[in-house]
Coordinates of C-alpha atoms and ligand atoms in Angstrom, one line a residue:
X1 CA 95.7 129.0 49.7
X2 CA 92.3 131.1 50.5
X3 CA 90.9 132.7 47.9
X4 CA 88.8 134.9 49.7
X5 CA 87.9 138.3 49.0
X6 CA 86.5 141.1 51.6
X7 CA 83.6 143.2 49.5
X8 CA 82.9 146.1 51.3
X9 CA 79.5 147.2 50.4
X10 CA 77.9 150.9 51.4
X11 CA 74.9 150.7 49.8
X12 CA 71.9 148.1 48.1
X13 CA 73.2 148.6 44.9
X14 CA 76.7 148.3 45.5
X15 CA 75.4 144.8 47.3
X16 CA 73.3 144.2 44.4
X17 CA 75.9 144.3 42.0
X18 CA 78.5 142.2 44.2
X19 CA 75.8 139.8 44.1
X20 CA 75.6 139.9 40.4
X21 CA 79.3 139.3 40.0
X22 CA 79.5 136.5 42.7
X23 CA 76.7 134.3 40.5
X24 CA 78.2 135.0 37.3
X25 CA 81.7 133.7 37.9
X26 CA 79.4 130.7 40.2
X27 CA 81.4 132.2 43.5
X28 CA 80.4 131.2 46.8
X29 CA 79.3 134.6 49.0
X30 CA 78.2 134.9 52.3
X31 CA 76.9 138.3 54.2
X32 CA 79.0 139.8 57.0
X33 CA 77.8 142.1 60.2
X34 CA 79.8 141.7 62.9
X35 CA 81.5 138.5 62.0
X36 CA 81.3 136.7 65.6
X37 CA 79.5 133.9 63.9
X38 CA 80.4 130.7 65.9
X39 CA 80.3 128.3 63.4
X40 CA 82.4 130.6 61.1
X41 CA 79.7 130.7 58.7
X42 CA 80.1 134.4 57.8
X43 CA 83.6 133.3 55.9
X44 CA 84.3 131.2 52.6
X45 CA 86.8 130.8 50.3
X46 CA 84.7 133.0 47.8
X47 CA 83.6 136.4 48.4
X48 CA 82.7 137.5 52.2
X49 CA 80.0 140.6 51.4
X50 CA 81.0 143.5 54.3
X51 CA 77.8 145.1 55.1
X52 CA 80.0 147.1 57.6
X53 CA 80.4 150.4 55.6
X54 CA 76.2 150.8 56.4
X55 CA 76.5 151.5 59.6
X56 CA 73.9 154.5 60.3
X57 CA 71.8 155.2 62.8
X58 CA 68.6 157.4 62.1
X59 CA 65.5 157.7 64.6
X60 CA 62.0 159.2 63.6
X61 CA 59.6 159.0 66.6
X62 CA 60.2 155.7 68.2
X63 CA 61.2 153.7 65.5
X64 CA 65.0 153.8 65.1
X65 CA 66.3 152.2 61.5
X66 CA 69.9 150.8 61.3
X67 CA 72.5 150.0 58.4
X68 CA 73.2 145.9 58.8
X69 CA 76.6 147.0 59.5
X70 CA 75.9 148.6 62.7
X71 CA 77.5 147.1 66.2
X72 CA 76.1 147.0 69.4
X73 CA 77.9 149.7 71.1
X74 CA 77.5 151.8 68.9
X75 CA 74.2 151.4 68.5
X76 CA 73.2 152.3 72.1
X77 CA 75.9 155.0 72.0
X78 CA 73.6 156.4 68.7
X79 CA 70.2 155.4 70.6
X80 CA 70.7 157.9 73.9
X81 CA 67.2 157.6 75.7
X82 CA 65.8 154.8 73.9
X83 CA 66.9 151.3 73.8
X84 CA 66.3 147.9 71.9
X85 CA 66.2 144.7 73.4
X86 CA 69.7 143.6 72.3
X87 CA 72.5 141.6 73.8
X88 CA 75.8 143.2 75.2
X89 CA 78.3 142.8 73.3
X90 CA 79.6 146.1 71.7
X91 CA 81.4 144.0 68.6
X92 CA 78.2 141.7 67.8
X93 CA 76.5 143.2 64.8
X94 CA 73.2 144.0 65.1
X95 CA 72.1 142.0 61.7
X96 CA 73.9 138.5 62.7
X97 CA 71.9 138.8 66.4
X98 CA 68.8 139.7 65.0
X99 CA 68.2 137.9 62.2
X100 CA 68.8 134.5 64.8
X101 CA 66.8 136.0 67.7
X102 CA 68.5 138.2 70.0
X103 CA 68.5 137.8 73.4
X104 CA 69.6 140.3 76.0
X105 CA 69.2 141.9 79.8
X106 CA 65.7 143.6 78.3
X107 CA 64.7 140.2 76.6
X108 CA 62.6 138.8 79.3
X109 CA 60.4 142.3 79.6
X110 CA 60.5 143.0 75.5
X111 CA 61.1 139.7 74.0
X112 CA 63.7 138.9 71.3
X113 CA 65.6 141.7 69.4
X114 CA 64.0 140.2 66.0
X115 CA 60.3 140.8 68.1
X116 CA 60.8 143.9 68.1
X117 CA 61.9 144.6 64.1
X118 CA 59.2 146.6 62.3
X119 CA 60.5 146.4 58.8
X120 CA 64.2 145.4 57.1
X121 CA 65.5 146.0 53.6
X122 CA 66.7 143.2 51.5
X123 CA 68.7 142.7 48.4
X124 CA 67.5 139.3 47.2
X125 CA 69.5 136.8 45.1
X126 CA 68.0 138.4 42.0
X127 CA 69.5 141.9 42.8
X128 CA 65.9 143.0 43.8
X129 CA 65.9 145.2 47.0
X130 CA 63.0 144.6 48.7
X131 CA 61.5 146.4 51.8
X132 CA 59.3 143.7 54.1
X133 CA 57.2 144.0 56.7
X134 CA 54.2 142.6 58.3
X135 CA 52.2 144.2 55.0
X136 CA 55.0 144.0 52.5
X137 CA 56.7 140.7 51.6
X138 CA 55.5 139.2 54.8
X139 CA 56.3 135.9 54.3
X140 CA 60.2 137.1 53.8
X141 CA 59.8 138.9 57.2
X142 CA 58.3 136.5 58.8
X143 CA 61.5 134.3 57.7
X144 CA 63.9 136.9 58.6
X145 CA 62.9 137.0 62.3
X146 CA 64.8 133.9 63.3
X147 CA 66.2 132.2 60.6
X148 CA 67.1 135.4 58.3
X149 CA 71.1 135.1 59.1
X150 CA 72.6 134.1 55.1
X151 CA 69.9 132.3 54.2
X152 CA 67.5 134.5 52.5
X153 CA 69.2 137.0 50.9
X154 CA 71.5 140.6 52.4
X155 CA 70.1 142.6 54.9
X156 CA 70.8 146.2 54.2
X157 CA 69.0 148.0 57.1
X158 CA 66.7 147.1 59.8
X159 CA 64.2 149.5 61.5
X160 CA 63.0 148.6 65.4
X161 CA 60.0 149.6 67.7
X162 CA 62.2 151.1 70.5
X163 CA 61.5 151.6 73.9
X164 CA 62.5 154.3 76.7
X165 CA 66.3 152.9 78.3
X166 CA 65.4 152.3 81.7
X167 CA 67.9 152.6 84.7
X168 CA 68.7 149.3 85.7
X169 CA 70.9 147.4 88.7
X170 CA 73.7 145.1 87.8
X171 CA 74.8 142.5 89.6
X172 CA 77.1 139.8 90.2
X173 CA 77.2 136.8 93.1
X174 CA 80.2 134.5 93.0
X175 CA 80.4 130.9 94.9
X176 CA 83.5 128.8 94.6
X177 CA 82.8 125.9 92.2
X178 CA 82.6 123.3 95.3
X179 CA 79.0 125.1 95.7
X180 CA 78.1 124.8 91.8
X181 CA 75.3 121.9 92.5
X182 CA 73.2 123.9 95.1
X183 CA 73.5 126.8 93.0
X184 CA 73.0 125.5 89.5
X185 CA 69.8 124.1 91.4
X186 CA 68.5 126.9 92.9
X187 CA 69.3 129.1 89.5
X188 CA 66.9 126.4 87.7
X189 CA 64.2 127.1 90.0
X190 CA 64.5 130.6 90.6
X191 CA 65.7 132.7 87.2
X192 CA 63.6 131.6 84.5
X193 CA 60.2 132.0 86.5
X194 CA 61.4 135.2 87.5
X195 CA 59.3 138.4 87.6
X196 CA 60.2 140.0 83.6
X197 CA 61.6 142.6 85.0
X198 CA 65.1 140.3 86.5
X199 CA 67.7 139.0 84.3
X200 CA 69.8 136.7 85.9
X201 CA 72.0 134.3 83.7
X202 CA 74.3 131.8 85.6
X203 CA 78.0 131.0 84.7
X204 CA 80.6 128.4 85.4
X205 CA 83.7 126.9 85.3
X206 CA 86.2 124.8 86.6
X207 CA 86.8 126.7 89.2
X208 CA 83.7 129.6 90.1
X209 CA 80.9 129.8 90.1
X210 CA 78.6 133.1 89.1
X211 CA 74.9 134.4 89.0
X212 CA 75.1 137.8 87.3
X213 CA 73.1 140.1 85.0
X214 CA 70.5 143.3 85.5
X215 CA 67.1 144.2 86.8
X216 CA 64.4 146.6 85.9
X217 CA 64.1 148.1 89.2
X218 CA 66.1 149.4 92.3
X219 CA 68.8 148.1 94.3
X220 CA 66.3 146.8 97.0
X221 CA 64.3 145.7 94.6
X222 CA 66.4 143.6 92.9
X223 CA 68.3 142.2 96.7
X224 CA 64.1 141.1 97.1
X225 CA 64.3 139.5 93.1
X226 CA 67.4 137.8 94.3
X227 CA 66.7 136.5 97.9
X228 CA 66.6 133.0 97.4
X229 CA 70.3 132.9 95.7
X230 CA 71.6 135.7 98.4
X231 CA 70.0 132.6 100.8
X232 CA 73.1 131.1 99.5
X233 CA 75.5 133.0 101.2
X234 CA 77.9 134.0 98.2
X235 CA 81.6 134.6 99.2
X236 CA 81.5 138.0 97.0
X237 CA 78.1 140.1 96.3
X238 CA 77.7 143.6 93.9
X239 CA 74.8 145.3 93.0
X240 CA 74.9 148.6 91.2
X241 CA 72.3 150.9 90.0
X242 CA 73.4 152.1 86.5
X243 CA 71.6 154.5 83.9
X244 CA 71.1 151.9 80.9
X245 CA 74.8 152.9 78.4
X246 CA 76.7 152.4 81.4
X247 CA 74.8 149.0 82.8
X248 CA 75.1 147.8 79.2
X249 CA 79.4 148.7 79.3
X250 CA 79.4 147.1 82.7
X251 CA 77.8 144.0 81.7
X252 CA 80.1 143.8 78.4
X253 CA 83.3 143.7 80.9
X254 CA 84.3 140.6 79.6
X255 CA 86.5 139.7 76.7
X256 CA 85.5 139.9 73.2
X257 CA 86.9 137.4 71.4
X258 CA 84.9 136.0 68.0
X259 CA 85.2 132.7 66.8
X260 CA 87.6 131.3 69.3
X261 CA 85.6 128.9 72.0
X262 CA 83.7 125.8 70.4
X263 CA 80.3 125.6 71.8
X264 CA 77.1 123.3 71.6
X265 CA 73.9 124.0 73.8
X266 CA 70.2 123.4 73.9
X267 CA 67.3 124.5 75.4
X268 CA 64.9 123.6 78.6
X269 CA 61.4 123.6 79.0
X270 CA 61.2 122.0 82.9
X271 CA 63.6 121.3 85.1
X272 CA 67.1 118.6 85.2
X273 CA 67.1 116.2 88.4
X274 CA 70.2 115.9 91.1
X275 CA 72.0 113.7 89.4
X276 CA 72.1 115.2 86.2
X277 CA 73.2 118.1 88.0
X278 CA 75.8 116.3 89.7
X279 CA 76.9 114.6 86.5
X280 CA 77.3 117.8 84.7
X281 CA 79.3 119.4 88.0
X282 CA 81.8 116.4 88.2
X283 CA 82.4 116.4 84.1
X284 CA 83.3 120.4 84.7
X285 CA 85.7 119.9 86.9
X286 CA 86.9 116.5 86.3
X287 CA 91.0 116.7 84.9
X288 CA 90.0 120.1 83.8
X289 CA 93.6 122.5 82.6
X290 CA 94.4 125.7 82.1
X291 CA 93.8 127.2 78.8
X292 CA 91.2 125.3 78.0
X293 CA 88.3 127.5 79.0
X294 CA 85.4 125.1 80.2
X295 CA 82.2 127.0 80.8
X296 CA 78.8 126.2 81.0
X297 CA 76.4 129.3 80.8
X298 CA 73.0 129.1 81.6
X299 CA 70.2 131.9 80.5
X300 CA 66.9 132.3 81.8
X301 CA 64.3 132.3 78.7
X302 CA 60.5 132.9 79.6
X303 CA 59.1 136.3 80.2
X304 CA 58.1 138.0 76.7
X305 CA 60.5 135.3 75.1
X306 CA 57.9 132.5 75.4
X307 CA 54.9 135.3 74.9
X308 CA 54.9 135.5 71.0
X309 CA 53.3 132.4 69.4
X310 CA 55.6 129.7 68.0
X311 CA 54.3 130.2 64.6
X312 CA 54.0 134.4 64.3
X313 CA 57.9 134.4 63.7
X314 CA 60.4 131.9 62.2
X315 CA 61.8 131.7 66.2
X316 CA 60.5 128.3 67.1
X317 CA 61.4 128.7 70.6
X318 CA 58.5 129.8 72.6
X319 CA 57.9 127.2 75.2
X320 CA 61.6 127.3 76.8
X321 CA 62.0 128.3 79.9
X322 CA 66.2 128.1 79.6
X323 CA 68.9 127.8 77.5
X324 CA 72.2 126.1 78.3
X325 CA 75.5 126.5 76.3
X326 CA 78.7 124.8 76.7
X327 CA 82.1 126.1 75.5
X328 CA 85.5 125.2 75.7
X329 CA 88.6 126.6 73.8
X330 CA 89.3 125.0 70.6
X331 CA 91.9 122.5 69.7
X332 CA 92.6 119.5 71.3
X333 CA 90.4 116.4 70.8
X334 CA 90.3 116.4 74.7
X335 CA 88.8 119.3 74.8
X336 CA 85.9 118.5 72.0
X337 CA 85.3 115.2 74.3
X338 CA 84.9 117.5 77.3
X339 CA 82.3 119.5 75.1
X340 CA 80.1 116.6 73.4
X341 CA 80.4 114.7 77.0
X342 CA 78.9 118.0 78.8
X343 CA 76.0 118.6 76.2
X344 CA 75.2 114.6 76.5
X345 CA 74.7 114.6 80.0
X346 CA 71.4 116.9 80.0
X347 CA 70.4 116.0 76.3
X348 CA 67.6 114.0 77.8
X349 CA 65.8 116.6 79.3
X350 CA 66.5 119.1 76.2
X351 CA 64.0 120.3 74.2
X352 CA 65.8 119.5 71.4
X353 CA 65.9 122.8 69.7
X354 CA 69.3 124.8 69.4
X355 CA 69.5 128.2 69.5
X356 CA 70.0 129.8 65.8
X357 CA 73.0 132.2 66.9
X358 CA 74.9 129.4 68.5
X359 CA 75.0 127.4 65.4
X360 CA 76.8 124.0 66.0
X361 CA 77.9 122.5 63.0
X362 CA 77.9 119.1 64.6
X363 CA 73.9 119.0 64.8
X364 CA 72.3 116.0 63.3
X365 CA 69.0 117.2 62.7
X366 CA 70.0 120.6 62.3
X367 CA 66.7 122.0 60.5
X368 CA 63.9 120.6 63.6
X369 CA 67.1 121.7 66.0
X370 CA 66.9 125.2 64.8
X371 CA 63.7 126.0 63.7
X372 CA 61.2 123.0 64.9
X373 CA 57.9 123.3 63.3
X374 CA 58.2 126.3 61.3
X375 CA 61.1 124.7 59.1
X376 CA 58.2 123.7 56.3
X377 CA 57.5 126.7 55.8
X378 CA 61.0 128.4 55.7
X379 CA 61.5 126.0 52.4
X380 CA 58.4 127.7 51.0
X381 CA 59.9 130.9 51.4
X382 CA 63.4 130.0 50.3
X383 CA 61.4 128.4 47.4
X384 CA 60.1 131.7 46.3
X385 CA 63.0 134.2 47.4
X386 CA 66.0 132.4 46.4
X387 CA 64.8 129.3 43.9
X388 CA 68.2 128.6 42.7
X389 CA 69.5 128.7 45.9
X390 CA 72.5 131.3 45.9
X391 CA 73.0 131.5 49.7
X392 CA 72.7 128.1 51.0
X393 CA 70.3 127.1 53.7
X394 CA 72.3 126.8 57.0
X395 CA 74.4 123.7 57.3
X396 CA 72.9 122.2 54.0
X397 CA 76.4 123.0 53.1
X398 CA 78.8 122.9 55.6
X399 CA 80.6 126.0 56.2
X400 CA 83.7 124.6 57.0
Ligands
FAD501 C1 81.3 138.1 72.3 C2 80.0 137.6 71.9 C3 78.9 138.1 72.6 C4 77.6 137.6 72.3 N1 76.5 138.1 73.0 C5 75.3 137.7 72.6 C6 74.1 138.2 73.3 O1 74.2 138.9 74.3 N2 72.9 137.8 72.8 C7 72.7 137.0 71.7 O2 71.6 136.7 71.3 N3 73.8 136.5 71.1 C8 75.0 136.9 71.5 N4 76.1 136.4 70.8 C9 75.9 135.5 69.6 C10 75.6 136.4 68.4 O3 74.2 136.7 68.4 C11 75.9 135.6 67.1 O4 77.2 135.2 67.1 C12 75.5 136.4 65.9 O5 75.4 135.6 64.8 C13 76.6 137.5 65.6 O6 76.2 138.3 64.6 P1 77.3 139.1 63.8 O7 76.6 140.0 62.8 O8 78.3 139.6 64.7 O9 78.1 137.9 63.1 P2 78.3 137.5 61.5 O10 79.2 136.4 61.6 O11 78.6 138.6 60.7 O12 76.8 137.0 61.1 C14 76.2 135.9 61.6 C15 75.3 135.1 60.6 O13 74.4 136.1 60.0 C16 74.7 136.2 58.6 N5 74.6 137.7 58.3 C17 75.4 138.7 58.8 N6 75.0 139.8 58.3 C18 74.0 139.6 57.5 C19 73.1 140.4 56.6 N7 73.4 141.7 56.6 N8 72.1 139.8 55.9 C20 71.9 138.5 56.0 N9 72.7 137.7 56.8 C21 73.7 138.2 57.5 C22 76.1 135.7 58.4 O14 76.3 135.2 57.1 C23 76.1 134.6 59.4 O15 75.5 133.4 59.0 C24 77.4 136.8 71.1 C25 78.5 136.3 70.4 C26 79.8 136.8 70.8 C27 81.0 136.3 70.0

C-alpha cells in the first residue's frame, strides 16, 4: 500500500519546514510543479512537496517573477503583452520545464525558457532559502538552468527577462503516412536550419503524417518559410495569423494527458541517411494497433538554442540541430519493443545526449546522456548545496 503524502506548500518556510520533517523521520521527498514528469519522478512513496499553492504572477518592468507552482496557461493568461519563451502546454508547470530547459514555438528566436531566467529562489536541503543569480550563488544557478529539476534543492519562485508577445501564424500540413519518407527528409533538411524566426516541429504516426507549429512573421511570410514542404503537395494545408494567447491555445489543441505514453529520444547534430529513414518509416507502421499510440516527433533545435555556450549553463545541448522523441502508450511488452526498436534504428547518428525533461529511466549512461560535459561540475555543486544528498541526483536512484 502507498504511503505517500501530498504537502502542499504556500510559502519558503512552510517548504522549509516540510523539509525539516521529511529528513528527520529519514522520508524520501520529491518537489512537485505541474507533475507531467515522464519518468514519474515527481512521485514516491514518501512525501511529494506541492509547490502548487505558489502560484503568483508579479511583473516589474520586464522582468516577470513566478511562484514554482505556476502553469503555463496561466502564466501567459497573467503575462498579457509580454511572453517567455515556454512550451505550450497549459498543465506543464513552469518550474519542471525550466529547470530541464524549455523549449517552445519562441525557442529558436529566444533560446531555452531556463536562458532566459534572471534569478530563482531556493530552499536548500538545510532549510536555507537562498536567492541565485548570475551574482549570487552562481554556481547553484548555473546548475538550476538545465539540470535544477529535484536535484538541488525546491524551487520557490522564478523571475524571467521577458519579451514583447509577438503575433505569430500557426500552421499545420498533413500527408498520409505512405508519404512519411519524403517528408521526414525534407523536414531534416529544411526546419532546423530555418530562419529563427520559423518553428516547425514534424509528427507521426502509423497512420499521418504532420508538419505543424508557428512563425514570427505573416501568413505570406511564413507560405515563403515553408515552400520547400508546401513543394510537397500536402493533402490538407492551414495557416492562421493569431495574436500570441490565442496561437499558444491553438497550438495546445491536443490532449493533455501526464504520465501516460512511454517515451525515449535523443538528439541530432547532422543529418540520418535513406535507409535509416526508411527503417524507421517501416518499424512505425509495421503490425502497428489501435490503442497503442506510436509516434515519433521531431523538433527543430538550432537558432538561439545552439547560441549560448555549452558550458554558460548546465544545458549541454548546444550543438544539436534536432531532437527526436518516440512514444508509444504504455503496457504491453510489444509495445516497449516497438519503442527501444524505433530509438535503435537512428542511435548511430545520435548525439548521444537525451533531453533532461524527457527523462528515460532506461538510459545507461544517464549522467553524459543528460548533461555531457558539464556533469563534473554538477557533482561539485551538489557537493556544496546538498552534501548529504537529501534529493537524489536523477536516476542515481531509480524513481520507480
Ligand atoms: C502534455 C505535455 C506537454 C509538454 N510540452 C512541452 C513543451 O512544449 N516544451 C518542453 O520543453 N517540454 C514539454 N513537456 C515536457 C515537460 O517539460 C516536462 O514533463 C517537465 O518536467 C514538466 O514539468 P512539471 O512541473 O509539469 O512536472 P513535475 O513532474 O512536477 O516536475 C518535473 C521534475 O522537476 C522537479 N521539480 C518540480 N518542481 C520543482 C521545484 N519547484 N523545484 C525543484 N524541482 C522541481 C520534479 O521533482 C521532477 O523531477 C511536455 C510534457 C507534457 C506531459
Amino acid at each position: 500500500m502507498s504511503r505517500t503524502e501530498i504537502a502542499p506548500c504556500h510559502s519558503p518556510a512552510e517548504v522549509a519546514a516540510t523539509i525539516a520533517r521529511a529528513r528527520s523521520h529519514g522520508i524520501h521527498l520529491v518537489p512537485r510543479s505541474g507533475g507531467h514528469c515522464f519518468a514519474g519522478r515527481s512521485t514516491t512513496d514518501g512525501i511529494v512537496l506541492d509547490v502548487g499553492p505558489m502560484r503568483s504572477v508579479t511583473r516589474v518592468g520586464d522582468v516577470v517573477t513566478v511562484g514554482a507552482g505556476a502553469r503555463l496557461g496561466r502564466l501567459y493568461d497573467a503575462l498579457g503583452d509580454r511572453a517567455i519563451p515556454a512550451g505550450c502546454g497549459p498543465t506543464v508547470g513552469i518550474a519542471g520545464l525550466t529547470l530541464g530547459g524549455g523549449l517552445g514555438v519562441l525557442g529558436r528566436r529566444h533560446g531555452l525558457t531556463c536562458d532566459s531566467l534572471v534569478a530563482a529562489e531556493v530552499v536548500l536541503a538545510d532549510g536555507r532559502i537562498v536567492r541565485c543569480d548570475d551574482e549570487r550563488d552562481s554556481d547553484l544557478f548555473w546548475a538550476l538552468r538545465g539540470a535544477g529539476g529535484g536535484n538541488f534543492g525546491v524551487v520557490t519562485s522564478l523571475s524571467f527577462r521577458t519579451v514583447a508577445a509577438p503575433e505569430l501564424t500557426v500552421f499545420h500540413l498533413h500527408w498520409p503516412v505512405r508519404r512519411a519518407e519524403e517528408v521526414i527528409t525534407a523536414w531534416i533538411a529544411e526546419a532546423p536550419d530555418a530562419p529563427d524566426a520559423l518553428a516547425a516541429s514534424l509528427l507521426a504516426n502509423a497512420n499521418d503524417i504532420m508538419v505543424f507549429g508557428a512563425a514570427i512573421a505573416t501568413e505570406p511570410e511564413t507560405r515563403a518559410l515553408l515552400a520547400r514542404l508546401t513543394a510537397l503537395a500536402p493533402d490538407r494545408s492551414v495557416l492562421r495569423r493569431l495574436p500570441f494567447r490565442d496561437a499558444k491555445r491553438y497550438l495546445a489543441d491536443r490532449p493533455d494527458e501526464p504520465g501516460t505514453a512511454l517515451s525515449k529520444s535523443e538528439f541530432f547534430a547532422g543529418h540520418l541517411p535513406a535507409d535509416t529513414i526508411t527503417a524507421l518509416v517501416a518499424n512505425l507502421r509495421q503490425d502497428s494497433r489501435t490503442g497503442e499510440k506510436r509516434e515519433l516527433d521531431f523538433t527543430p533545435w538550432g537558432g538561439a538554442y545552439v547560441r549560448t555556450p555549452r558550458h554558460a549553463t548546465a544545458f549541454a545541448h548546444r550543438d544539436a540541430r534536432f531532437l527526436v522523441k518516440h512514444s508509444v502508450i504504455a503496457g504491453s511488452e510489444r509495445a516497449r519493443a516497438w519503442l527501444t526498436r524505433s530509438w535503435e534504428i537512428l542511435r548511430p547518428w545520435g548525439t548521444g545526449g537525451v533531453y533532461p525533461n524527457f527523462p528515460d529511466p532506461d538510459l545507461r549512461d544517464w549522467a553524459r546522456a543528460y548533461h555531457g560535459d558539464n556533469f563534473a561540475r554538477l557533482t561539485e555543486v551538489k557537493a556544496e548545496y546538498d552534501p548529504e544528498g537529501f534529493f537524489r541526483f536523477h536516476q542515481s536512484v531509480p524513481a520507480r
